[in-house]
Amino acid sequence: MSDLLIRVVQIDEVLPHSNAERLEIVKIGGWQIVSGKGNYKVGDLVVHVPPDAMLPKEWADKWSVTPYLSWRSNATKGRVKAVKLRGAPSYGFLAPNESGAEIDTNVAEHYGIEKYEEPIGMQAGQMARNHPYFHKYTDIQNLRNYPKKINYSEPLVITEKIHGTNSRIGWVRTPDPENGGMSDYFEKVIGTHRTQRKVEDPGVYGLPFEKYSEQLNKLFDHFVDSIDHKGFGGTDTFNSFIVFGEIYGTGVQDLTYGVEKSWRIFDIAIDGRYIGWEKTRALCEEHGLPIVPTLKEGLFTFEQLCEMAEGQSVLSPGQIKEGIVVRPITEQTWNQGDLDPNPKRVIFKLISSDYLTRKGGTENH
């Protein structure tokens, strides 16, 4: 999940709308907003409220955007969505910087704005207590928020972002209760993005082991029996081997890709450290495991990446693409500032405008 950023921004460009004389395209960082002609000029400081922000009604009324938000019954906050205005995508809206905050300040708390939380689906199985070694997946940030955090002079790999539900499965080291905890063993674990599920009743999240149990066991044995894990855990042993993927297909989300429930891998981690795309892809090919589609590799500009996020899915021609995931071929990290103690992975997403503006969409975990 990406961060909620309600930032004070400076307008970079104001361009004519190709299909509407009374509208203009306003560019701020990696985003664009469609606005009335003459509302803004280059250099203006404004507040950008992006899609999936949950805006309190008092501010929605004050900014005259109440009719354009998505409201649940008796809700006190409305959800901001992307729209297309005369064919041009508009990602959220702009508001006056009445707080007087400086550029790049995140003013979400000032306005009481929260991030939209996707509901948990109905096939989640029984909850289990979270194992300390069963770590969650990286929060993939939206590249539109951080367009300068990728080195565009180095090769990138572009994979399709699949519309489904996040899956994490694997093995974690656990004290053996039959020996008073004096020895340990590897316990199989299954979960969603945020929660762990009981192995005996995992719901739809047990699908990877149902369909690929033999291949996954061989993949795990590969690491147990080889030296591939050395350098990740720092020793000859490791405590967790987690495979991250996406469950998708009929009955999962509104984009079905024309298949029954399926699963594809997009990352593997040992003790919380990701093994990198090239190794992940090679291991999936070696052990007959499905992986998310690679669209392209090479050098790209930000604008080219935005274009690649649009169009049809390679999994199901004729169906819209949710978007893309962008990462360097080798693992890298970035910091939000000089004092940031927690560097983040260089891995970003770009969501297609067709996906964001589709009707009747579902976004259940």
CSV table of N, CA and C in Angstrom, one decimal, residues 74 137 140 152 189 239 309 333:
chain,number,residue,atom,x,y,z
A,74,ASN,N,-24.6,7.5,5.2
A,74,ASN,CA,-24.3,8.1,6.5
A,74,ASN,C,-22.8,8.3,6.7
A,137,TYR,N,4.6,-7.6,3.1
A,137,TYR,CA,5.3,-7.1,1.8
A,137,TYR,C,5.6,-5.7,1.9
A,140,ILE,N,4.4,-0.6,-1.8
A,140,ILE,CA,4.9,-0.1,-3.1
A,140,ILE,C,4.3,1.3,-3.3
A,152,TYR,N,16.7,6.8,-14.2
A,152,TYR,CA,16.3,6.4,-15.5
A,152,TYR,C,17.4,6.1,-16.5
A,189,VAL,N,3.2,-21.2,6.5
A,189,VAL,CA,2.4,-20.1,6.8
A,189,VAL,C,1.7,-19.6,5.6
A,239,ASN,N,15.5,-17.7,9.0
A,239,ASN,CA,14.3,-17.9,9.8
A,239,ASN,C,13.0,-17.8,9.0
A,309,ALA,N,1.7,2.1,-18.6
A,309,ALA,CA,0.7,1.7,-17.6
A,309,ALA,C,-0.7,1.6,-18.3
A,333,THR,N,17.8,0.7,-2.9
A,333,THR,CA,17.0,1.4,-1.9
A,333,THR,C,17.0,2.9,-2.1
